[in-house]
PDB file of C-alpha atoms and ligand atoms in Angstrom:
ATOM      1  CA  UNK A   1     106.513  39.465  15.452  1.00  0.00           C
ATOM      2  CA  UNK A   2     107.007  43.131  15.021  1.00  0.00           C
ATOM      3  CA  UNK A   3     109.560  44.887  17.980  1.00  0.00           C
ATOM      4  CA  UNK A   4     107.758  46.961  20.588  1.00  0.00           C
ATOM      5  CA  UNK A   5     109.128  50.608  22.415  1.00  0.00           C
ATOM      6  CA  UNK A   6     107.959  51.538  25.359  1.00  0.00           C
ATOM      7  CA  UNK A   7     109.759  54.609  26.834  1.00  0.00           C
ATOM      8  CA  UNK A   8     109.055  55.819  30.827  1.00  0.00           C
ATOM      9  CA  UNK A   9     109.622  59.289  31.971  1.00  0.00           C
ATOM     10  CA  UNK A  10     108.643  61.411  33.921  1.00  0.00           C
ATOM     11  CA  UNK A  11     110.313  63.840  36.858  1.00  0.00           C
ATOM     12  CA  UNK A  12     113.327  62.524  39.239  1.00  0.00           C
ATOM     13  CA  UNK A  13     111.319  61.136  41.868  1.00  0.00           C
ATOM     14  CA  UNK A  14     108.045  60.122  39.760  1.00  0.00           C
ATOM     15  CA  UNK A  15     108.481  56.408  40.588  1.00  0.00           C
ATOM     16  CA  UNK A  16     109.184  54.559  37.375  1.00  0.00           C
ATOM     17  CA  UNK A  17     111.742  51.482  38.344  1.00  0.00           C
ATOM     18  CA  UNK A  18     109.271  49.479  39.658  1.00  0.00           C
ATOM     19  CA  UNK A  19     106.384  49.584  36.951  1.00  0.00           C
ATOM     20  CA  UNK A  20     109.608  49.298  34.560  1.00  0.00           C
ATOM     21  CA  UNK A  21     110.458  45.317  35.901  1.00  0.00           C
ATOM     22  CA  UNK A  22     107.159  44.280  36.065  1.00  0.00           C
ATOM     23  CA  UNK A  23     105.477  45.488  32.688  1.00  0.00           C
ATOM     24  CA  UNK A  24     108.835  43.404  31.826  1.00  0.00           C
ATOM     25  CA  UNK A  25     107.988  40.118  33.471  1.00  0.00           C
ATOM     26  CA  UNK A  26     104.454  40.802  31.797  1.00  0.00           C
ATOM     27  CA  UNK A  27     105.952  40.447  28.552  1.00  0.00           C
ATOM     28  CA  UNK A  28     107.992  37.742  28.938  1.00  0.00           C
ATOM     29  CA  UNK A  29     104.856  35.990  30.559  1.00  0.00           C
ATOM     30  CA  UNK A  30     104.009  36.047  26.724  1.00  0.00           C
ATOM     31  CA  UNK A  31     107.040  34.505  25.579  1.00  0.00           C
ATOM     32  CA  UNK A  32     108.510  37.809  24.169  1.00  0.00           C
ATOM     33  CA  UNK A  33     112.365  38.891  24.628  1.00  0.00           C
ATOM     34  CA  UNK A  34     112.557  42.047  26.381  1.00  0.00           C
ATOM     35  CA  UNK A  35     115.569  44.507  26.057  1.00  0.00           C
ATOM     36  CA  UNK A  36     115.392  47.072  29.548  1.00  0.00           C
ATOM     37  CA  UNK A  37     117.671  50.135  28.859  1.00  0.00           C
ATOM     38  CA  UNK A  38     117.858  53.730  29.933  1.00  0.00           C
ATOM     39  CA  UNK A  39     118.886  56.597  28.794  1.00  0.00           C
ATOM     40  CA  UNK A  40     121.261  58.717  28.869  1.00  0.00           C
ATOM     41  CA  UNK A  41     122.850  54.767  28.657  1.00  0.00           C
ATOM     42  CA  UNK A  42     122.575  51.695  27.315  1.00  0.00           C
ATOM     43  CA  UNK A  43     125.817  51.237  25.550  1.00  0.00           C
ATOM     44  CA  UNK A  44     129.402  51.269  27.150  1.00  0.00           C
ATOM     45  CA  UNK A  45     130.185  54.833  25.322  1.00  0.00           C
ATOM     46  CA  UNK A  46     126.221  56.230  26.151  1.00  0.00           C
ATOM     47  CA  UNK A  47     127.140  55.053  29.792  1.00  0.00           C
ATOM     48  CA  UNK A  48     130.196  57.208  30.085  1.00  0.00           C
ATOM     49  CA  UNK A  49     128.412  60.098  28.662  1.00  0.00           C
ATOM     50  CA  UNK A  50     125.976  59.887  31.127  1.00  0.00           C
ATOM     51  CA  UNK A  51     128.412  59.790  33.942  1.00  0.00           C
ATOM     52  CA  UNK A  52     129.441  63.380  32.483  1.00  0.00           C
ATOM     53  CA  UNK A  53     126.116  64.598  32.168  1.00  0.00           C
ATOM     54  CA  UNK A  54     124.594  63.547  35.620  1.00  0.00           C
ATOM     55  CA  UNK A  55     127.644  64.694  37.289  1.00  0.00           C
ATOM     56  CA  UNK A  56     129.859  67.928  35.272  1.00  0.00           C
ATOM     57  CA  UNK A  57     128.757  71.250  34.897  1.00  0.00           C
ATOM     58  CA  UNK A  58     128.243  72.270  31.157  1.00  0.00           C
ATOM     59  CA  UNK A  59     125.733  74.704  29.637  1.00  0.00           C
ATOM     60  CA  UNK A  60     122.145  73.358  28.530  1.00  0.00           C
ATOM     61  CA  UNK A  61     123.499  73.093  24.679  1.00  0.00           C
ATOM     62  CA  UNK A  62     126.617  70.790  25.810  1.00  0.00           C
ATOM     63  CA  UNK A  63     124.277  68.733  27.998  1.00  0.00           C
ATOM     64  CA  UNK A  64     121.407  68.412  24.696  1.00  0.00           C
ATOM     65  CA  UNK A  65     124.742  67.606  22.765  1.00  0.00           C
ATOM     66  CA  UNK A  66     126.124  64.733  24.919  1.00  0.00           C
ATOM     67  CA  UNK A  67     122.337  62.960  25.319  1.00  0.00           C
ATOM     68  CA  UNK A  68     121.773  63.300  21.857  1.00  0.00           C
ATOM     69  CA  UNK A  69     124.822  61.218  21.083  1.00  0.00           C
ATOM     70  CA  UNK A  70     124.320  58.852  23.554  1.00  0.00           C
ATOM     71  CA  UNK A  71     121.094  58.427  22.055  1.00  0.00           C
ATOM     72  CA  UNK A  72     122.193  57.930  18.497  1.00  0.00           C
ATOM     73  CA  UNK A  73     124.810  55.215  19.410  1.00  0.00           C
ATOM     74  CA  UNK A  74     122.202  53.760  21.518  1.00  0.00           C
ATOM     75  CA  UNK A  75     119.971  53.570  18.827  1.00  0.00           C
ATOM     76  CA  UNK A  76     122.575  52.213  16.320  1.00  0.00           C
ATOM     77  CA  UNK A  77     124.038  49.646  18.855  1.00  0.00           C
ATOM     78  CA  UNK A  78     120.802  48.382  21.275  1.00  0.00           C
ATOM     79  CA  UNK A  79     117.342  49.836  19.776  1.00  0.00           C
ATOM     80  CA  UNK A  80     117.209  49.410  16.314  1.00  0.00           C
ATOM     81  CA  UNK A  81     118.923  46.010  16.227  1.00  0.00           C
ATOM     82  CA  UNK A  82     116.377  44.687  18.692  1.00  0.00           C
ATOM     83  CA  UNK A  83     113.689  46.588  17.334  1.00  0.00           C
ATOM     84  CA  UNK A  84     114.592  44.240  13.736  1.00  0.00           C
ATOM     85  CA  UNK A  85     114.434  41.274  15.942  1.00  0.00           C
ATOM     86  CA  UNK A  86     111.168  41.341  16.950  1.00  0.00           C
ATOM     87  CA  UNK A  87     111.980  42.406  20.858  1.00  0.00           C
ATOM     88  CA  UNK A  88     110.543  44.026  23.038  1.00  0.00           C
ATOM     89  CA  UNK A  89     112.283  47.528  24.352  1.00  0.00           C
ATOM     90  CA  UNK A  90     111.802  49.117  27.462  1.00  0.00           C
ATOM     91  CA  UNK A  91     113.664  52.271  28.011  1.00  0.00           C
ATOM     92  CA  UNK A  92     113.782  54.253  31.105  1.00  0.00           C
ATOM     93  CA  UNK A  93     113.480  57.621  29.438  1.00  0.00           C
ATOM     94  CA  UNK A  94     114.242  58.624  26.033  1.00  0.00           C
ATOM     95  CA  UNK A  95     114.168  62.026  23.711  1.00  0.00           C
ATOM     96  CA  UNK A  96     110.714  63.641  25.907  1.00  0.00           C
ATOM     97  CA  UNK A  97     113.194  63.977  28.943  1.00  0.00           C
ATOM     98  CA  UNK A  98     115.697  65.906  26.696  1.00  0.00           C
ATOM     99  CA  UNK A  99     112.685  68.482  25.712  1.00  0.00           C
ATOM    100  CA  UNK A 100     111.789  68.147  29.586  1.00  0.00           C
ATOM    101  CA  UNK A 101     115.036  68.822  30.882  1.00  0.00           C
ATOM    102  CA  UNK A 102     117.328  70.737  28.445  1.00  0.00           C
ATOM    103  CA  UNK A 103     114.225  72.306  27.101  1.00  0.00           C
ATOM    104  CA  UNK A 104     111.942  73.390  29.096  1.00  0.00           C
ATOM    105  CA  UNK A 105     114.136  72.663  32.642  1.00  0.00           C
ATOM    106  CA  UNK A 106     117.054  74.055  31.262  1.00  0.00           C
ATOM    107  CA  UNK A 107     115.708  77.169  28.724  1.00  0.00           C
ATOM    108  CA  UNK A 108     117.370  75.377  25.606  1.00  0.00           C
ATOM    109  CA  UNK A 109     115.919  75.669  22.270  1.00  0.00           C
ATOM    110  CA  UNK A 110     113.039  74.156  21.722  1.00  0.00           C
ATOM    111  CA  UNK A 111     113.239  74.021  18.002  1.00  0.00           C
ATOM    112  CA  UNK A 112     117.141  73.162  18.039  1.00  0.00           C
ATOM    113  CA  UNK A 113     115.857  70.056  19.916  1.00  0.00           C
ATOM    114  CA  UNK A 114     113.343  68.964  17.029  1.00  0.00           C
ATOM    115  CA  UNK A 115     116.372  69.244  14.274  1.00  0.00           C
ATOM    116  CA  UNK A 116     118.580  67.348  16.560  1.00  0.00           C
ATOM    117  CA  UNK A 117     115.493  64.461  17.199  1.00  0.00           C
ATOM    118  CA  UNK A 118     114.725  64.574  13.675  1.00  0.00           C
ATOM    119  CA  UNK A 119     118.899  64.038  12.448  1.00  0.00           C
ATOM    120  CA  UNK A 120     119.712  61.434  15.448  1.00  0.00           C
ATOM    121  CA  UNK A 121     116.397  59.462  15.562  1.00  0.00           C
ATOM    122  CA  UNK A 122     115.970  59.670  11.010  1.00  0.00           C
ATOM    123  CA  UNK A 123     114.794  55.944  10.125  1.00  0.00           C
ATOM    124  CA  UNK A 124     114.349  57.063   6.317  1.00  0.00           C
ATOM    125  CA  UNK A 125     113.208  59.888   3.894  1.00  0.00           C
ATOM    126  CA  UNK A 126     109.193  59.631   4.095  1.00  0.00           C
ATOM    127  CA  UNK A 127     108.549  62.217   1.231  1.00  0.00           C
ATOM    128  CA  UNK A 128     109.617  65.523   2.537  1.00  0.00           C
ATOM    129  CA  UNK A 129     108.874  63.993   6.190  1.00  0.00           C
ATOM    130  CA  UNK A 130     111.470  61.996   7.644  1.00  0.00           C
ATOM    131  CA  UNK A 131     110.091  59.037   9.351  1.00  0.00           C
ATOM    132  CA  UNK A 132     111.871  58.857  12.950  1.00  0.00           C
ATOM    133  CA  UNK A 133     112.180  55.894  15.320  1.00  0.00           C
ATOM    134  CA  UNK A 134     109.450  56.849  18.409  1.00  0.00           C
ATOM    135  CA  UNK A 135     108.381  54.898  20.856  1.00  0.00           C
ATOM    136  CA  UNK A 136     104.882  53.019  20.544  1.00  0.00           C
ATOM    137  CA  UNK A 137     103.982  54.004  23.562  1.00  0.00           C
ATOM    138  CA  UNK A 138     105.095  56.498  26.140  1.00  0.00           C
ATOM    139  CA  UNK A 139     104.121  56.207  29.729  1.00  0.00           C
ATOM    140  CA  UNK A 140     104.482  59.780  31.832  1.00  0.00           C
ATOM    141  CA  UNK A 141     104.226  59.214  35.085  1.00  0.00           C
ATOM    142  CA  UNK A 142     102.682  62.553  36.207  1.00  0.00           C
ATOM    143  CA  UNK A 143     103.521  63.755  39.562  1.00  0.00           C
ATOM    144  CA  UNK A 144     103.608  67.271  41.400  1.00  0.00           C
ATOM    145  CA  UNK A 145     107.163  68.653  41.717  1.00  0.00           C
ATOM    146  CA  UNK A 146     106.599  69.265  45.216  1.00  0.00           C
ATOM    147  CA  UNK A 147     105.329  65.302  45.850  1.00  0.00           C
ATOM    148  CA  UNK A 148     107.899  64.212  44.242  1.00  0.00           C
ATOM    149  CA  UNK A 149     110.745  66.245  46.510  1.00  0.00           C
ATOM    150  CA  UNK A 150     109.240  64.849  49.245  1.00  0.00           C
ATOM    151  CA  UNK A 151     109.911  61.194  47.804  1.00  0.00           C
ATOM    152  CA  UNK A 152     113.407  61.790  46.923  1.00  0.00           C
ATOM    153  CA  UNK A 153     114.594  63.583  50.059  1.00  0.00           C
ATOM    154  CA  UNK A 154     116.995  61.866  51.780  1.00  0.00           C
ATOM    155  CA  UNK A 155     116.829  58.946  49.562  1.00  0.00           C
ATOM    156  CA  UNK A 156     120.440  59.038  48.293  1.00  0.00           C
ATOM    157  CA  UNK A 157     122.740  61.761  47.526  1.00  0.00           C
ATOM    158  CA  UNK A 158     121.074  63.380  44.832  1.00  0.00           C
ATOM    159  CA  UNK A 159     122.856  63.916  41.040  1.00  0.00           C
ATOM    160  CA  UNK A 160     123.493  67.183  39.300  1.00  0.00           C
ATOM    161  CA  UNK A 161     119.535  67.367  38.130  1.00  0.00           C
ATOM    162  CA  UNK A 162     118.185  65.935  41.398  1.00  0.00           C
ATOM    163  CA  UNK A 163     119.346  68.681  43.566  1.00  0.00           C
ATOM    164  CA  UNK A 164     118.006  71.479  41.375  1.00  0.00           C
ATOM    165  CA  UNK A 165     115.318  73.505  43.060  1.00  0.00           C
ATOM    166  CA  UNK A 166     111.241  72.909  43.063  1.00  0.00           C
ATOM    167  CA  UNK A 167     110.706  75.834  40.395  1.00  0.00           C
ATOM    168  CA  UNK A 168     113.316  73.266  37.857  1.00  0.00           C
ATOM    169  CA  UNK A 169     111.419  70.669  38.430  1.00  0.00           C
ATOM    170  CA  UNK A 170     107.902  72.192  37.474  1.00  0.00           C
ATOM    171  CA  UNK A 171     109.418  73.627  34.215  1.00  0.00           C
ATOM    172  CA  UNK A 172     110.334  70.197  33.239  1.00  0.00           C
ATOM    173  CA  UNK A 173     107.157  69.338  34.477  1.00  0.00           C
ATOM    174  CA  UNK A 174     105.426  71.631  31.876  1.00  0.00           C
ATOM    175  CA  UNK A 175     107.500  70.379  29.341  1.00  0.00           C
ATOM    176  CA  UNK A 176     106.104  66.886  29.679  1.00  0.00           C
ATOM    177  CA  UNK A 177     102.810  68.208  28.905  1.00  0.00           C
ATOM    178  CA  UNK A 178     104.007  70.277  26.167  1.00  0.00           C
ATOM    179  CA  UNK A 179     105.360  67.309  24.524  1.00  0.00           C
ATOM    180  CA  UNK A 180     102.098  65.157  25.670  1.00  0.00           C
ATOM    181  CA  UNK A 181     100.116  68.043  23.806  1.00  0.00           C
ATOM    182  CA  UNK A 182     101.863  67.624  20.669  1.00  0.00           C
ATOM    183  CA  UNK A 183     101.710  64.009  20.395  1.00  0.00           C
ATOM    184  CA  UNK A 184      99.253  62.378  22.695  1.00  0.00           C
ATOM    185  CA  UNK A 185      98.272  59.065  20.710  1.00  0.00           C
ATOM    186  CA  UNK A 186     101.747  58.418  21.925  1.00  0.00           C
ATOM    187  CA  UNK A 187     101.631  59.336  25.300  1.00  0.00           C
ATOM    188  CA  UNK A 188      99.756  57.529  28.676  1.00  0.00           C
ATOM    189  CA  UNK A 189      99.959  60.144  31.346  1.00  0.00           C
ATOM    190  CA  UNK A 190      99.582  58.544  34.623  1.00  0.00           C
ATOM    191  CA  UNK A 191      98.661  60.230  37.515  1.00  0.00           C
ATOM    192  CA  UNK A 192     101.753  58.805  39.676  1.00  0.00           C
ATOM    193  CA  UNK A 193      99.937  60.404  42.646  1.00  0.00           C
ATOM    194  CA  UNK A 194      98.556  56.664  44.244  1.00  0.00           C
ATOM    195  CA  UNK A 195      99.706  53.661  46.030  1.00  0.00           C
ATOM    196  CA  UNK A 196     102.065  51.383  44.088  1.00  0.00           C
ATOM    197  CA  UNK A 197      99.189  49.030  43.151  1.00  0.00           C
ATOM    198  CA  UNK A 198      97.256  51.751  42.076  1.00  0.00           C
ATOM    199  CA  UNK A 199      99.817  53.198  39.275  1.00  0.00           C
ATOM    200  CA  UNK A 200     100.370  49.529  38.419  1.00  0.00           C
ATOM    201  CA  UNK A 201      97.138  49.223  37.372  1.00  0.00           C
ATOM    202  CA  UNK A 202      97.333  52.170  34.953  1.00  0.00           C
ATOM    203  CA  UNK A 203     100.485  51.055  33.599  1.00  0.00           C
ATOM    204  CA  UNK A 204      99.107  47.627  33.087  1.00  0.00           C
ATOM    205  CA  UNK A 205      95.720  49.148  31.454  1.00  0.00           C
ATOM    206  CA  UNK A 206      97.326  51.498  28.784  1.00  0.00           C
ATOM    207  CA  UNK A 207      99.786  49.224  27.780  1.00  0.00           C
ATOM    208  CA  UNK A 208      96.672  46.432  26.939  1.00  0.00           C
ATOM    209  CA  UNK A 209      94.484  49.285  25.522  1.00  0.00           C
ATOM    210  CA  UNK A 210      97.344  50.047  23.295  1.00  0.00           C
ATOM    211  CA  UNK A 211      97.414  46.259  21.906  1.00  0.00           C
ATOM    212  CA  UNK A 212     100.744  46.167  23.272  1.00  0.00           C
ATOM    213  CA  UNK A 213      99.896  43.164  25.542  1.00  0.00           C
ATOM    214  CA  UNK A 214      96.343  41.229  25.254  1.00  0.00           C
ATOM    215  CA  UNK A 215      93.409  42.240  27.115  1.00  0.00           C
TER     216      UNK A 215
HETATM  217  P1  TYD B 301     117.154  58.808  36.068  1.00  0.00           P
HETATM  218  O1  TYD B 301     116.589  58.293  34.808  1.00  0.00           O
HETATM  219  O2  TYD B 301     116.214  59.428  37.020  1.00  0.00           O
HETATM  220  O3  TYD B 301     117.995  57.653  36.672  1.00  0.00           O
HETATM  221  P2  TYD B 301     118.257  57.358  38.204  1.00  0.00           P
HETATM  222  O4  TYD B 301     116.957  56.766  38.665  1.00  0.00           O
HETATM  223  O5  TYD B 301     119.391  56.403  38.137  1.00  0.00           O
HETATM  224  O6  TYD B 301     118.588  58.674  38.841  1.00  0.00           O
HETATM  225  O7  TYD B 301     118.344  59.869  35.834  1.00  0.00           O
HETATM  226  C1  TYD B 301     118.643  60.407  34.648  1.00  0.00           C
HETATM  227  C2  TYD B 301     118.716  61.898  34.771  1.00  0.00           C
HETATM  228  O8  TYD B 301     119.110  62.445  33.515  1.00  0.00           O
HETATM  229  C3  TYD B 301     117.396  62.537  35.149  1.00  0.00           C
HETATM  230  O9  TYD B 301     117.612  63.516  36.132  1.00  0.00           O
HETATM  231  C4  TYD B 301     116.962  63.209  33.874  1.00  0.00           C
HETATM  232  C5  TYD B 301     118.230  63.468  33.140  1.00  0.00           C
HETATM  233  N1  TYD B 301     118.077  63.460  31.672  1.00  0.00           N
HETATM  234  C6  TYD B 301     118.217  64.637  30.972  1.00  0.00           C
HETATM  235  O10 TYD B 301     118.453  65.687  31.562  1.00  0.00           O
HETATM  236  N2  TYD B 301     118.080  64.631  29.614  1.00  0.00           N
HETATM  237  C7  TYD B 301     117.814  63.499  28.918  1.00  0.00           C
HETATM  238  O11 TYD B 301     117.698  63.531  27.674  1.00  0.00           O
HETATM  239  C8  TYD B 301     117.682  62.284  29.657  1.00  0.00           C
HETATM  240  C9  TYD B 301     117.392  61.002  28.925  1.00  0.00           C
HETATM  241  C10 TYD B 301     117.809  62.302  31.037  1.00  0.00           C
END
């Protein structure tokens, strides 16, 4: 059986956790082993970079830095290897939130980002294309930035990218859709907008039209 990625993103607030534990239980209805991870994560060292990035100032460049290599030793240690065992990976975001947030949240260089992507996530030399490790699928769960304020206000004390302003989050908004635009075979954009039962459903439905699960 060939591994399966599935990454989730979408905007603090958007709503993924729960869609994230049931798609799993719908895959290990069918007998496969599923991996859940997140990112910036999944390792011991990935985890402590994450604590720096969610929580110490830095400029956008140290911040695209640290997730990249939390995201290469993630790769090396968790993805790949279960990936090569057949398994089925679920990752609660992966390198669109980087062009979301450092890129298009944060004003970092768009272009830098596709040279660090193309180095960290390198599988092997295609030709003069590098084949890179991508997700199968990506599910965006598309939400207004002003919707999604609403959800997270007073939920918890917000991190260092929660309490950024509305205009933030509608950049990185805009930079799901750029990335979307550029890649959509990839990408299920869900409109995150609807009851709980409701998104489910459109999780559940591009994963099967995908071939990911059967219909
Ligand atoms: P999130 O995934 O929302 O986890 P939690 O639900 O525990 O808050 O938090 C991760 C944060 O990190 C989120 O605000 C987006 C940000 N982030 C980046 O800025 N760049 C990245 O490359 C990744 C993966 C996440």
């Amino acid at each position: 059986m060939s591994g399966i990625f599935i990454s989730f993103e979408g905007i603090d607030g958007a709503g993924k956790s729960t869609h994230i534990e049931r798609l799993a239980n719908a895959f290990r209805a069918q007998g496969r082993e599923v991996v859940l991870s997140r990112e910036p994560g999944g390792t011991p060292l990935a985890e402590r970079l994450r604590q720096m990035v969610l929580n110490d100032a830095m400029d956008a460049m140290t911040e695209a830095l640290l997730v990249f290599a939390a995201r290469r030793d993630h790769l090396q240690q968790v993805i790949r290897p279960a990936l090569d065992r057949g398994d089925v990976v679920l990752c609660d975001r992966f390198t669109d939130a980087t062009f979301a947030y450092q890129g298009s949240g944060r004003g970092f260089d768009w272009q830098i980002l596709s040279v660090l992507e193309s180095w960290v996530q390198a599988k092997a030399e295609g030709g003069t294309t590098p084949i890179l490790v991508q997700p199968d699928l990506t599910i965006w769960f598309d939400l207004p930035a002003s919707i999604a304020a609403q959800r997270l206000a007073g939920a918890r004390v917000p991190d260092k990218f929660e309490s950024q302003p509305l205009a933030f989050f509608e950049q990185v908004a805009a930079g799901y859709a750029k990335r979307q635009a550029a890649d959509s075979a990839r990408f299920a954009r869900i409109n995150a907008d609807q009851t709980l039962e409701a998104v489910w459903r459109d999780v559940d439905r591009s994963v099967r039209a995908q071939g990911l699960l059967p219909c």
